[in-house]
Coordinates of C-alpha atoms in Angstrom, one line a residue:
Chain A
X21 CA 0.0 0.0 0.0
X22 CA 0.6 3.5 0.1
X23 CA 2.5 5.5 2.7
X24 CA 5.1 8.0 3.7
X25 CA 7.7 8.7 5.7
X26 CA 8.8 12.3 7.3
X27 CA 11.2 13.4 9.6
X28 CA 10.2 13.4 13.5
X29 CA 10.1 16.2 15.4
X30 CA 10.0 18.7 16.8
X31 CA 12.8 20.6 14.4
X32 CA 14.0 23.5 16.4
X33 CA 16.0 26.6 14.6
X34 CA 16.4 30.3 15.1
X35 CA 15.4 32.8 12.9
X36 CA 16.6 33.2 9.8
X37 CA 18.1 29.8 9.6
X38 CA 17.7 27.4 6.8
X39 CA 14.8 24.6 6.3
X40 CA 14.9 21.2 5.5
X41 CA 12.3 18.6 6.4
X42 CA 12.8 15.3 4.5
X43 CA 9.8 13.3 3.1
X44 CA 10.0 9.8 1.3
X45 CA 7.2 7.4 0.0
X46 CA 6.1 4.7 -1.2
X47 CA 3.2 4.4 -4.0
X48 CA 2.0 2.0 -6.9
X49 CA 1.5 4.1 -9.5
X50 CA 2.2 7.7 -10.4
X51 CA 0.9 9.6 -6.8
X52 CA 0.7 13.3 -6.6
X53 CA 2.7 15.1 -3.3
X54 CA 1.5 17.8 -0.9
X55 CA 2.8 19.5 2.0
X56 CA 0.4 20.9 4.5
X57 CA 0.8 22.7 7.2
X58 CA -1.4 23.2 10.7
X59 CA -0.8 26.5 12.7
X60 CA -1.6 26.2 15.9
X61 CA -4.9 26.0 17.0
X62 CA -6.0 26.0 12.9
X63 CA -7.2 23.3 10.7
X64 CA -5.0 22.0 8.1
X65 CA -4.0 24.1 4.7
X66 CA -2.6 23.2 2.0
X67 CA 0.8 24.6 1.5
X68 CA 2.2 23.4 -2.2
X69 CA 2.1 20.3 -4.3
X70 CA 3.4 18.6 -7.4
X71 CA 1.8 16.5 -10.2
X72 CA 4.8 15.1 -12.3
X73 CA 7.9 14.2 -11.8
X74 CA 10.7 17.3 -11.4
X75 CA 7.8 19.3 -11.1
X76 CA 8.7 21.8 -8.6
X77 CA 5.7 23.3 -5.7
X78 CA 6.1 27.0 -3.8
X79 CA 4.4 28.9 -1.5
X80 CA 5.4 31.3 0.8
X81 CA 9.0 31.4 -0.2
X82 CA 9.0 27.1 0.7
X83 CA 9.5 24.9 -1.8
X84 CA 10.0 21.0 -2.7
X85 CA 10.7 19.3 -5.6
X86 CA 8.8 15.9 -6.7
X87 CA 12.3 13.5 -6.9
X88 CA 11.2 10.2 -8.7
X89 CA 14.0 8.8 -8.7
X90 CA 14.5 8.6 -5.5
X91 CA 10.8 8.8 -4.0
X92 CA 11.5 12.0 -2.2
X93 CA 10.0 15.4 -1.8
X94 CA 12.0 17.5 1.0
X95 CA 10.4 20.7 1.8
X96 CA 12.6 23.5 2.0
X97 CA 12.7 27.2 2.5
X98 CA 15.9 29.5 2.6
X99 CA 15.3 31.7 5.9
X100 CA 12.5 30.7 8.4
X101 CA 10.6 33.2 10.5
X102 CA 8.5 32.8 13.9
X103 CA 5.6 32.5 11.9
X104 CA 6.5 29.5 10.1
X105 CA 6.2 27.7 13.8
X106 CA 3.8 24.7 13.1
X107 CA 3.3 21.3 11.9
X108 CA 4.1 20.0 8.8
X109 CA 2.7 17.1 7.1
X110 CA 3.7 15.3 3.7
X111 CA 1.0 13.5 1.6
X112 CA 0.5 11.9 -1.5
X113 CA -2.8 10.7 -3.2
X114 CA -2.9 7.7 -5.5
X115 CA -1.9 7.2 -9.4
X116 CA -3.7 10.9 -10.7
X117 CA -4.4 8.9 -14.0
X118 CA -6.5 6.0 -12.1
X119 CA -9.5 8.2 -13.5
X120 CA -11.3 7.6 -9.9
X121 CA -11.9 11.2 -9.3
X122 CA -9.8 12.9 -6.4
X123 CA -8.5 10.0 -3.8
X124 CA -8.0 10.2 -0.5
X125 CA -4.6 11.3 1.0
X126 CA -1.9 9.3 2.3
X127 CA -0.3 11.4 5.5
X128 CA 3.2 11.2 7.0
X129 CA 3.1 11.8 10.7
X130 CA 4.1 15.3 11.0
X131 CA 6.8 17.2 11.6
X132 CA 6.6 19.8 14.7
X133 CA 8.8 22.8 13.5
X134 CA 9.5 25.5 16.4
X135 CA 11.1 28.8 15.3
X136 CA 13.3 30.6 17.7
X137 CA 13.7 34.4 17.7
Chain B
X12 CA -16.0 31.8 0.6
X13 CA -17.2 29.9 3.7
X14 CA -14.6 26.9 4.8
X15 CA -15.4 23.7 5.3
X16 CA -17.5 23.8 8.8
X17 CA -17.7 20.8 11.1
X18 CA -19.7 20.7 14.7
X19 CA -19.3 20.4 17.4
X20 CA -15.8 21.7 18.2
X21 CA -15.3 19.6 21.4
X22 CA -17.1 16.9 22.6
X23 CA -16.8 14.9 25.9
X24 CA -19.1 11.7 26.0
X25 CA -18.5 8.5 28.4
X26 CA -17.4 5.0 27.0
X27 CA -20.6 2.9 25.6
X28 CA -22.8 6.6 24.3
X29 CA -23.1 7.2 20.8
X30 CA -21.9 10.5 19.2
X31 CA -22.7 12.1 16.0
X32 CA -20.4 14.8 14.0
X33 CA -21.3 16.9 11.2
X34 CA -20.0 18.2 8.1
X35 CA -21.2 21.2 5.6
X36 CA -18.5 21.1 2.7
X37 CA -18.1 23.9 0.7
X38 CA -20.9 25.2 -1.6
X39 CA -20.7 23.0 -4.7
X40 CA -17.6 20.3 -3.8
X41 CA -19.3 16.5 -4.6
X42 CA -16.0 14.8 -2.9
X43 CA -16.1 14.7 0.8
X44 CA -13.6 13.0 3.3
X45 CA -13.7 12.1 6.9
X46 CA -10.4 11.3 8.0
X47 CA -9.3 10.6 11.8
X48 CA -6.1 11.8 13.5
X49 CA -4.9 10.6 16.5
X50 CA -2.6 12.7 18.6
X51 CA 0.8 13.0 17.0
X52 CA -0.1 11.3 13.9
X53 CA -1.1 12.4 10.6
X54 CA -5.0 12.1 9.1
X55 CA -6.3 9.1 8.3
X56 CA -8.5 8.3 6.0
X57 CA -12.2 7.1 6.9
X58 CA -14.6 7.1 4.2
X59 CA -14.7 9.3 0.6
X60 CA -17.8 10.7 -1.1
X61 CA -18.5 11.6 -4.1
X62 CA -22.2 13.2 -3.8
X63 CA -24.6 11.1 -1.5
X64 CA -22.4 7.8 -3.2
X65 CA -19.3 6.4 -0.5
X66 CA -16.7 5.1 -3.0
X67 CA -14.0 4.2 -0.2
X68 CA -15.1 3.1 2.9
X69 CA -12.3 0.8 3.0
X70 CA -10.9 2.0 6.5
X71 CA -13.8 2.7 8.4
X72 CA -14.8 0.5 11.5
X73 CA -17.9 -0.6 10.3
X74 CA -19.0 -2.4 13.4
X75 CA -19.2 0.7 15.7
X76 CA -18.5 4.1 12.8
X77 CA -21.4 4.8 10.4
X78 CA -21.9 7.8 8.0
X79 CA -24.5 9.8 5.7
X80 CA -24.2 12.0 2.8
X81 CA -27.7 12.5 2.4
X82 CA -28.5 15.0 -0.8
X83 CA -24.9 15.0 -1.5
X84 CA -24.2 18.2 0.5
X85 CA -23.9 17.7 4.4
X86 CA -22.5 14.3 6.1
X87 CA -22.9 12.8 9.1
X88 CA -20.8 10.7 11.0
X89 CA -21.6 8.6 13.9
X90 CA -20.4 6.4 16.4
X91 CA -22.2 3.8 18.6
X92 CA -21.1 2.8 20.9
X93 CA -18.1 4.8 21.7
X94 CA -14.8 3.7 22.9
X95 CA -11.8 5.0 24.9
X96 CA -9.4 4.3 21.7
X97 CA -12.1 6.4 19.4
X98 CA -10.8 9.8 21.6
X99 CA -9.0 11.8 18.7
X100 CA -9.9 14.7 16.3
X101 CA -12.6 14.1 13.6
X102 CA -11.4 16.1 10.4
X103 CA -13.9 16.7 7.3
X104 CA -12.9 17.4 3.8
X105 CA -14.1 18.5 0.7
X106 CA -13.1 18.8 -2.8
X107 CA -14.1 19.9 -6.3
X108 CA -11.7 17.4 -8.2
X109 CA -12.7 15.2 -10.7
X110 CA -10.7 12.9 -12.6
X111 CA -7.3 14.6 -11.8
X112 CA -6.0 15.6 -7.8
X113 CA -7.3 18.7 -6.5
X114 CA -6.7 19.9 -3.4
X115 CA -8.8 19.5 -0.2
X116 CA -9.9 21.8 2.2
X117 CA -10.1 20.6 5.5
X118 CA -12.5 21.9 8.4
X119 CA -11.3 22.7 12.0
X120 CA -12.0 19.5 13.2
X121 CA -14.0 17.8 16.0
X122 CA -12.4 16.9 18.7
X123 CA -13.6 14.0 20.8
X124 CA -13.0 12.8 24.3
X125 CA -14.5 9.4 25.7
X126 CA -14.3 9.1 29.1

């Protein structure tokens, strides 16, 4: 079956500082990959995904590219604020092409990321 | 554009009650998902609609865990009778996808507590 694996937490940096937070999975199939993101105290929003492979998602100066090859997609971002504090999650959803309409998602456990001033 | 909206917030119920959530997707989205997250964990997935039909129910604990889409709009999800392991957050879904992945927008949650 389908599932994926991220980083546990919590990830503690200071400001300014540099992001990664690996994701792998495993899929039959051709999934598509999402990174959400759950402030605190807010329900879950969807923060960037990608379709294809080398396909690359951004959003809020993050970013994470979909890695075939090696069945990655590591969210990153170049200088983190406060406000990024939160959890992050990786997802995929099943083979887009499987014609089934939109699937259900396939969640990592989540990645608490705590921002230091 | 209203979110997804779930009720109730919280709820505290003893083992053995039955409880009831509910769901109001956003106006004109025919997928909706219930999904369960236990503390510390990412969603799981419960049951997908796509209008009033459930096309994956795969995952959902049929014995005790029921659910409605009546109309295709609202949904219902129940459980009866409740258990200590059920306490977790209750998360509803929807989306406007068809054929090709859309995203999903997720509600705030219910968040249950059996005593």
């Amino acid at each position: 079956g389908n599932s994926v694996t991220q980083m546990e937490g919590p990830v503690t940096l200071s400001e300014e500082a540099f992001l990664t937070i690996n994701c792998t999975y495993t899929a039959t199939g051709y999934p598509s990959l999402f990174w959400y993101v759950q402030y605190p105290g807010e329900g879950l929003q969807l923060l960037l995904k990608a379709t294809k492979a080398d396909d690359k998602g951004s959003n809020k100066g993050f970013e994470a590219t979909y890695r075939k090859e090696t069945t990655s997609f590591h969210l990153e971002k170049g200088s983190v604020q406060v406000s990024d504090s939160a959890v992050y999650f990786c997802a995929l959803s099943a083979d887009r092409y499987s014609g089934g309409g939109a699937d259900g998602l396939t969640f990592g456990k989540g990645t608490h990321l705590i921002i230091q001033p | 554009e209203a979110g997804v909206v779930q009720s109730p917030r919280y709820k505290i119920i003893e083992k053995k009650q039955p409880v009831a959530f509910w769901c109001n997707p956003i106006s004109g989205h025919n997928t909706l998902y219930w999904y369960l997250q236990n503390l510390g964990q990412g969603p799981e997935l419960l049951i997908r609609y796509e209008n009033e039909e459930a096309v994956d129910d795969s995952q959902l604990p049929k014995d005790r865990f029921s659910a409605e889409r009546l109309k295709g709009v609202d949904s219902t999800l129940k459980i009866q009778p409740a258990e200590l392991g059920d306490s977790a957050v209750y998360l509803c879904a929807s989306s406007a996808a068809r054929g090709l992945v859309g995203e999903q927008f997720f509600g705030p949650g219910t968040r249950l507590t059996v005593l």
